[in-house]
JSON list of C-alpha atoms in Angstrom, two decimals:
[
{"chain": "X", "resi": 174, "resn": "MET", "atom": "CA", "xyz": [394.96, 181.50, -130.91]},
{"chain": "X", "resi": 175, "resn": "VAL", "atom": "CA", "xyz": [392.40, 178.77, -131.50]},
{"chain": "X", "resi": 176, "resn": "PRO", "atom": "CA", "xyz": [393.77, 176.04, -133.78]},
{"chain": "X", "resi": 177, "resn": "ALA", "atom": "CA", "xyz": [392.28, 175.84, -137.28]},
{"chain": "X", "resi": 178, "resn": "GLY", "atom": "CA", "xyz": [389.37, 173.45, -137.41]},
{"chain": "X", "resi": 179, "resn": "ALA", "atom": "CA", "xyz": [388.76, 173.47, -133.65]},
{"chain": "X", "resi": 180, "resn": "ALA", "atom": "CA", "xyz": [385.13, 173.52, -132.62]},
{"chain": "X", "resi": 181, "resn": "TYR", "atom": "CA", "xyz": [384.39, 176.64, -130.63]},
{"chain": "X", "resi": 182, "resn": "HIS", "atom": "CA", "xyz": [381.76, 179.32, -130.37]},
{"chain": "X", "resi": 183, "resn": "ARG", "atom": "CA", "xyz": [382.56, 183.02, -130.28]},
{"chain": "X", "resi": 184, "resn": "ILE", "atom": "CA", "xyz": [380.69, 185.38, -127.99]},
{"chain": "X", "resi": 185, "resn": "CYS", "atom": "CA", "xyz": [382.06, 188.55, -129.56]},
{"chain": "X", "resi": 186, "resn": "GLU", "atom": "CA", "xyz": [378.62, 190.03, -130.07]},
{"chain": "X", "resi": 187, "resn": "HIS", "atom": "CA", "xyz": [378.26, 190.03, -126.30]},
{"chain": "X", "resi": 188, "resn": "ILE", "atom": "CA", "xyz": [381.67, 191.40, -125.34]},
{"chain": "X", "resi": 189, "resn": "GLY", "atom": "CA", "xyz": [381.28, 194.88, -126.52]},
{"chain": "X", "resi": 190, "resn": "ASN", "atom": "CA", "xyz": [380.62, 197.89, -128.61]},
{"chain": "X", "resi": 191, "resn": "HIS", "atom": "CA", "xyz": [381.92, 197.62, -132.15]},
{"chain": "X", "resi": 192, "resn": "TRP", "atom": "CA", "xyz": [382.72, 193.90, -131.96]},
{"chain": "X", "resi": 193, "resn": "ALA", "atom": "CA", "xyz": [381.65, 191.08, -134.24]},
{"chain": "X", "resi": 194, "resn": "THR", "atom": "CA", "xyz": [383.07, 187.82, -135.57]},
{"chain": "X", "resi": 195, "resn": "ASP", "atom": "CA", "xyz": [384.83, 187.82, -138.95]},
{"chain": "X", "resi": 196, "resn": "ASP", "atom": "CA", "xyz": [384.91, 185.01, -141.53]},
{"chain": "X", "resi": 197, "resn": "VAL", "atom": "CA", "xyz": [387.62, 183.07, -139.70]},
{"chain": "X", "resi": 198, "resn": "GLY", "atom": "CA", "xyz": [386.08, 183.36, -136.24]},
{"chain": "X", "resi": 199, "resn": "GLN", "atom": "CA", "xyz": [388.20, 186.20, -134.87]},
{"chain": "X", "resi": 200, "resn": "CYS", "atom": "CA", "xyz": [386.77, 189.14, -132.93]},
{"chain": "X", "resi": 201, "resn": "VAL", "atom": "CA", "xyz": [387.04, 192.25, -135.08]},
{"chain": "X", "resi": 202, "resn": "GLN", "atom": "CA", "xyz": [385.94, 195.85, -134.63]},
{"chain": "X", "resi": 203, "resn": "THR", "atom": "CA", "xyz": [382.85, 196.95, -136.55]},
{"chain": "X", "resi": 204, "resn": "GLN", "atom": "CA", "xyz": [380.41, 199.81, -136.30]},
{"chain": "X", "resi": 205, "resn": "THR", "atom": "CA", "xyz": [377.28, 197.67, -135.94]},
{"chain": "X", "resi": 206, "resn": "ALA", "atom": "CA", "xyz": [377.42, 195.53, -132.80]},
{"chain": "X", "resi": 207, "resn": "GLN", "atom": "CA", "xyz": [375.90, 196.73, -129.56]},
{"chain": "X", "resi": 208, "resn": "GLY", "atom": "CA", "xyz": [377.43, 196.79, -126.12]},
{"chain": "X", "resi": 209, "resn": "ASP", "atom": "CA", "xyz": [380.56, 198.12, -124.52]},
{"chain": "X", "resi": 210, "resn": "PHE", "atom": "CA", "xyz": [383.83, 196.36, -123.69]},
{"chain": "X", "resi": 211, "resn": "HIS", "atom": "CA", "xyz": [386.06, 198.02, -121.15]},
{"chain": "X", "resi": 212, "resn": "VAL", "atom": "CA", "xyz": [389.60, 197.33, -120.04]},
{"chain": "X", "resi": 213, "resn": "THR", "atom": "CA", "xyz": [390.22, 198.97, -116.70]},
{"chain": "X", "resi": 214, "resn": "THR", "atom": "CA", "xyz": [393.28, 199.35, -114.56]},
{"chain": "X", "resi": 215, "resn": "PRO", "atom": "CA", "xyz": [392.40, 199.61, -110.86]},
{"chain": "X", "resi": 216, "resn": "ALA", "atom": "CA", "xyz": [394.28, 201.70, -108.34]},
{"chain": "X", "resi": 217, "resn": "GLN", "atom": "CA", "xyz": [397.08, 200.07, -106.37]},
{"chain": "X", "resi": 218, "resn": "THR", "atom": "CA", "xyz": [395.86, 197.58, -103.78]},
{"chain": "X", "resi": 219, "resn": "GLU", "atom": "CA", "xyz": [395.84, 198.71, -100.17]},
{"chain": "X", "resi": 220, "resn": "SER", "atom": "CA", "xyz": [397.78, 195.74, -98.85]},
{"chain": "X", "resi": 221, "resn": "THR", "atom": "CA", "xyz": [400.66, 193.97, -100.51]},
{"chain": "X", "resi": 222, "resn": "GLU", "atom": "CA", "xyz": [400.39, 191.19, -97.93]},
{"chain": "X", "resi": 223, "resn": "ALA", "atom": "CA", "xyz": [396.96, 190.02, -99.12]},
{"chain": "X", "resi": 224, "resn": "LYS", "atom": "CA", "xyz": [397.19, 186.93, -101.30]},
{"chain": "X", "resi": 225, "resn": "ALA", "atom": "CA", "xyz": [396.26, 187.73, -104.90]},
{"chain": "X", "resi": 226, "resn": "PRO", "atom": "CA", "xyz": [393.79, 185.45, -106.70]},
{"chain": "X", "resi": 227, "resn": "THR", "atom": "CA", "xyz": [395.50, 182.99, -109.05]},
{"chain": "X", "resi": 228, "resn": "SER", "atom": "CA", "xyz": [392.70, 182.76, -111.61]},
{"chain": "X", "resi": 229, "resn": "VAL", "atom": "CA", "xyz": [390.01, 184.81, -113.30]},
{"chain": "X", "resi": 230, "resn": "VAL", "atom": "CA", "xyz": [387.07, 185.77, -111.10]},
{"chain": "X", "resi": 231, "resn": "LEU", "atom": "CA", "xyz": [383.59, 185.69, -112.64]},
{"chain": "X", "resi": 232, "resn": "THR", "atom": "CA", "xyz": [380.93, 187.78, -110.88]},
{"chain": "X", "resi": 233, "resn": "ASP", "atom": "CA", "xyz": [377.49, 186.29, -110.22]},
{"chain": "X", "resi": 234, "resn": "VAL", "atom": "CA", "xyz": [375.95, 188.56, -112.88]},
{"chain": "X", "resi": 235, "resn": "ALA", "atom": "CA", "xyz": [378.54, 187.53, -115.47]},
{"chain": "X", "resi": 236, "resn": "ALA", "atom": "CA", "xyz": [378.10, 183.84, -114.57]},
{"chain": "X", "resi": 237, "resn": "GLN", "atom": "CA", "xyz": [374.33, 184.14, -115.09]},
{"chain": "X", "resi": 238, "resn": "LYS", "atom": "CA", "xyz": [374.85, 185.79, -118.49]},
{"chain": "X", "resi": 239, "resn": "VAL", "atom": "CA", "xyz": [377.40, 183.18, -119.60]},
{"chain": "X", "resi": 240, "resn": "LYS", "atom": "CA", "xyz": [375.05, 180.41, -118.44]},
{"chain": "X", "resi": 241, "resn": "ALA", "atom": "CA", "xyz": [372.20, 181.94, -120.46]},
{"chain": "X", "resi": 242, "resn": "LEU", "atom": "CA", "xyz": [374.41, 182.22, -123.57]},
{"chain": "X", "resi": 243, "resn": "ILE", "atom": "CA", "xyz": [375.50, 178.59, -123.24]},
{"chain": "X", "resi": 244, "resn": "GLU", "atom": "CA", "xyz": [371.85, 177.54, -122.90]},
{"chain": "X", "resi": 245, "resn": "GLN", "atom": "CA", "xyz": [371.10, 179.45, -126.12]},
{"chain": "X", "resi": 246, "resn": "GLU", "atom": "CA", "xyz": [373.77, 177.35, -127.85]},
{"chain": "X", "resi": 247, "resn": "GLY", "atom": "CA", "xyz": [371.83, 174.25, -126.77]},
{"chain": "X", "resi": 248, "resn": "ARG", "atom": "CA", "xyz": [374.92, 172.45, -125.49]},
{"chain": "X", "resi": 249, "resn": "ASP", "atom": "CA", "xyz": [376.01, 171.52, -122.00]},
{"chain": "X", "resi": 250, "resn": "ASP", "atom": "CA", "xyz": [379.66, 170.78, -122.82]},
{"chain": "X", "resi": 251, "resn": "LEU", "atom": "CA", "xyz": [380.72, 174.39, -123.46]},
{"chain": "X", "resi": 252, "resn": "ARG", "atom": "CA", "xyz": [382.91, 176.44, -121.13]},
{"chain": "X", "resi": 253, "resn": "LEU", "atom": "CA", "xyz": [384.00, 180.06, -121.21]},
{"chain": "X", "resi": 254, "resn": "ARG", "atom": "CA", "xyz": [387.61, 180.21, -122.38]},
{"chain": "X", "resi": 255, "resn": "VAL", "atom": "CA", "xyz": [389.44, 183.45, -121.59]},
{"chain": "X", "resi": 256, "resn": "ALA", "atom": "CA", "xyz": [392.78, 184.07, -123.29]},
{"chain": "X", "resi": 257, "resn": "VAL", "atom": "CA", "xyz": [395.29, 186.82, -123.91]},
{"chain": "X", "resi": 258, "resn": "GLN", "atom": "CA", "xyz": [396.77, 187.12, -127.40]},
{"chain": "X", "resi": 259, "resn": "PRO", "atom": "CA", "xyz": [399.18, 189.57, -129.02]},
{"chain": "X", "resi": 260, "resn": "GLY", "atom": "CA", "xyz": [397.32, 192.38, -130.76]},
{"chain": "X", "resi": 261, "resn": "GLY", "atom": "CA", "xyz": [395.87, 195.84, -130.53]},
{"chain": "X", "resi": 262, "resn": "CYS", "atom": "CA", "xyz": [397.78, 199.08, -130.19]},
{"chain": "X", "resi": 263, "resn": "SER", "atom": "CA", "xyz": [398.90, 198.36, -126.60]},
{"chain": "X", "resi": 264, "resn": "GLY", "atom": "CA", "xyz": [400.26, 194.89, -127.28]},
{"chain": "X", "resi": 265, "resn": "LEU", "atom": "CA", "xyz": [397.81, 192.37, -125.76]},
{"chain": "X", "resi": 266, "resn": "ARG", "atom": "CA", "xyz": [394.15, 191.64, -126.47]},
{"chain": "X", "resi": 267, "resn": "TYR", "atom": "CA", "xyz": [391.54, 189.61, -124.58]},
{"chain": "X", "resi": 268, "resn": "GLN", "atom": "CA", "xyz": [389.70, 186.75, -126.24]},
{"chain": "X", "resi": 269, "resn": "LEU", "atom": "CA", "xyz": [386.51, 185.26, -124.80]},
{"chain": "X", "resi": 270, "resn": "PHE", "atom": "CA", "xyz": [384.83, 182.33, -126.48]},
{"chain": "X", "resi": 271, "resn": "PHE", "atom": "CA", "xyz": [382.99, 179.11, -125.78]},
{"chain": "X", "resi": 272, "resn": "ASP", "atom": "CA", "xyz": [385.06, 175.96, -126.07]},
{"chain": "X", "resi": 273, "resn": "GLU", "atom": "CA", "xyz": [384.50, 172.30, -125.28]},
{"chain": "X", "resi": 274, "resn": "ARG", "atom": "CA", "xyz": [388.19, 171.37, -125.36]},
{"chain": "X", "resi": 275, "resn": "SER", "atom": "CA", "xyz": [390.39, 170.63, -122.39]},
{"chain": "X", "resi": 276, "resn": "LEU", "atom": "CA", "xyz": [394.06, 171.44, -122.98]},
{"chain": "X", "resi": 277, "resn": "ASP", "atom": "CA", "xyz": [397.11, 170.40, -121.00]},
{"chain": "X", "resi": 278, "resn": "GLY", "atom": "CA", "xyz": [397.87, 173.05, -118.40]},
{"chain": "X", "resi": 279, "resn": "ASP", "atom": "CA", "xyz": [394.45, 174.73, -118.47]},
{"chain": "X", "resi": 280, "resn": "VAL", "atom": "CA", "xyz": [393.38, 176.49, -115.27]},
{"chain": "X", "resi": 281, "resn": "VAL", "atom": "CA", "xyz": [389.69, 175.66, -114.73]},
{"chain": "X", "resi": 282, "resn": "THR", "atom": "CA", "xyz": [387.50, 177.42, -112.19]},
{"chain": "X", "resi": 283, "resn": "ASP", "atom": "CA", "xyz": [383.80, 176.68, -111.61]},
{"chain": "X", "resi": 284, "resn": "TYR", "atom": "CA", "xyz": [381.36, 179.50, -110.84]},
{"chain": "X", "resi": 285, "resn": "ASP", "atom": "CA", "xyz": [377.91, 178.12, -110.04]},
{"chain": "X", "resi": 286, "resn": "GLY", "atom": "CA", "xyz": [378.04, 175.59, -112.87]},
{"chain": "X", "resi": 287, "resn": "VAL", "atom": "CA", "xyz": [379.92, 177.83, -115.33]},
{"chain": "X", "resi": 288, "resn": "GLU", "atom": "CA", "xyz": [383.45, 176.67, -116.01]},
{"chain": "X", "resi": 289, "resn": "VAL", "atom": "CA", "xyz": [385.97, 179.39, -116.82]},
{"chain": "X", "resi": 290, "resn": "VAL", "atom": "CA", "xyz": [389.08, 178.07, -118.58]},
{"chain": "X", "resi": 291, "resn": "VAL", "atom": "CA", "xyz": [392.39, 179.92, -118.94]},
{"chain": "X", "resi": 292, "resn": "ASP", "atom": "CA", "xyz": [395.32, 178.44, -120.86]},
{"chain": "X", "resi": 293, "resn": "ARG", "atom": "CA", "xyz": [398.67, 178.24, -119.09]},
{"chain": "X", "resi": 294, "resn": "MET", "atom": "CA", "xyz": [400.26, 180.98, -121.23]},
{"chain": "X", "resi": 295, "resn": "SER", "atom": "CA", "xyz": [397.46, 183.48, -120.49]},
{"chain": "X", "resi": 296, "resn": "ALA", "atom": "CA", "xyz": [397.14, 182.65, -116.78]},
{"chain": "X", "resi": 297, "resn": "PRO", "atom": "CA", "xyz": [399.86, 185.05, -115.53]},
{"chain": "X", "resi": 298, "resn": "TYR", "atom": "CA", "xyz": [398.28, 187.95, -117.44]},
{"chain": "X", "resi": 299, "resn": "LEU", "atom": "CA", "xyz": [394.79, 187.17, -116.09]},
{"chain": "X", "resi": 300, "resn": "ALA", "atom": "CA", "xyz": [395.52, 186.24, -112.46]},
{"chain": "X", "resi": 301, "resn": "GLY", "atom": "CA", "xyz": [393.14, 188.24, -110.29]},
{"chain": "X", "resi": 302, "resn": "ALA", "atom": "CA", "xyz": [391.18, 189.71, -113.22]},
{"chain": "X", "resi": 303, "resn": "THR", "atom": "CA", "xyz": [387.43, 190.07, -112.64]},
{"chain": "X", "resi": 304, "resn": "ILE", "atom": "CA", "xyz": [384.92, 189.57, -115.44]},
{"chain": "X", "resi": 305, "resn": "ASP", "atom": "CA", "xyz": [381.56, 191.27, -114.94]},
{"chain": "X", "resi": 306, "resn": "PHE", "atom": "CA", "xyz": [378.53, 191.92, -117.12]},
{"chain": "X", "resi": 307, "resn": "ALA", "atom": "CA", "xyz": [376.77, 195.28, -117.30]},
{"chain": "X", "resi": 308, "resn": "ASP", "atom": "CA", "xyz": [373.33, 195.85, -118.79]},
{"chain": "X", "resi": 309, "resn": "ARG", "atom": "CA", "xyz": [372.67, 199.52, -118.17]},
{"chain": "X", "resi": 310, "resn": "ILE", "atom": "CA", "xyz": [371.85, 202.47, -120.36]},
{"chain": "X", "resi": 311, "resn": "ASP", "atom": "CA", "xyz": [375.44, 203.73, -120.11]},
{"chain": "X", "resi": 312, "resn": "ALA", "atom": "CA", "xyz": [377.19, 200.35, -120.47]},
{"chain": "X", "resi": 313, "resn": "GLN", "atom": "CA", "xyz": [376.32, 196.96, -121.88]},
{"chain": "X", "resi": 314, "resn": "GLY", "atom": "CA", "xyz": [378.54, 193.92, -122.26]},
{"chain": "X", "resi": 315, "resn": "PHE", "atom": "CA", "xyz": [381.27, 192.05, -120.46]},
{"chain": "X", "resi": 316, "resn": "THR", "atom": "CA", "xyz": [383.91, 194.08, -118.64]},
{"chain": "X", "resi": 317, "resn": "ILE", "atom": "CA", "xyz": [387.33, 192.94, -117.47]},
{"chain": "X", "resi": 318, "resn": "ASP", "atom": "CA", "xyz": [388.96, 194.58, -114.47]},
{"chain": "X", "resi": 319, "resn": "ASN", "atom": "CA", "xyz": [392.56, 193.37, -114.66]},
{"chain": "X", "resi": 320, "resn": "PRO", "atom": "CA", "xyz": [395.09, 194.35, -111.98]},
{"chain": "X", "resi": 321, "resn": "ASN", "atom": "CA", "xyz": [397.88, 193.18, -114.31]},
{"chain": "X", "resi": 322, "resn": "ALA", "atom": "CA", "xyz": [397.03, 195.71, -117.03]},
{"chain": "X", "resi": 323, "resn": "GLY", "atom": "CA", "xyz": [399.44, 198.60, -116.61]},
{"chain": "X", "resi": 324, "resn": "ASN", "atom": "CA", "xyz": [398.19, 200.59, -119.61]},
{"chain": "X", "resi": 325, "resn": "SER", "atom": "CA", "xyz": [395.36, 200.34, -122.08]},
{"chain": "X", "resi": 326, "resn": "CYS", "atom": "CA", "xyz": [394.68, 202.06, -125.36]},
{"chain": "X", "resi": 327, "resn": "ALA", "atom": "CA", "xyz": [392.05, 204.80, -125.62]},
{"chain": "X", "resi": 328, "resn": "CYS", "atom": "CA", "xyz": [389.52, 202.54, -127.34]},
{"chain": "X", "resi": 329, "resn": "GLY", "atom": "CA", "xyz": [389.85, 199.89, -124.61]},
{"chain": "X", "resi": 330, "resn": "ASP", "atom": "CA", "xyz": [390.71, 197.23, -127.18]},
{"chain": "X", "resi": 331, "resn": "SER", "atom": "CA", "xyz": [394.06, 196.17, -125.75]},
{"chain": "X", "resi": 332, "resn": "PHE", "atom": "CA", "xyz": [396.41, 196.48, -122.79]},
{"chain": "X", "resi": 333, "resn": "SER", "atom": "CA", "xyz": [400.02, 196.09, -121.77]}
]
């Protein structure tokens, strides 16, 4: 949860179908926003000996989209913060927002000039997750492919 009064910028309108920002800056479901947000659970990995990534992976397409959104904000101090918070019908919900803060224990990864920040409490839930951006007729918005998500609800809003 982002502390009250903290300066941050939500990108809910870009993370999926039926998402917007409410009066207190939280992502909420609506019927007006465009896009599609998916939570996927991939099949088991082929090799258990391969070392799993320890942070979130941002695809080139997603990095370009995040960079464009930051440029629209007109600030060069913003980073993409990805967090996991309690919520939704499956127990956990993703949060993506722009943030200029640096917190103790943050895991920071740079992708071609785009910094992705994960707080230390969310890091275990997001290790190895891949964030992509789709802009097709059948899907638009950021997608998260998370190998740690065992189950997700039918609407794709949350996972466990």
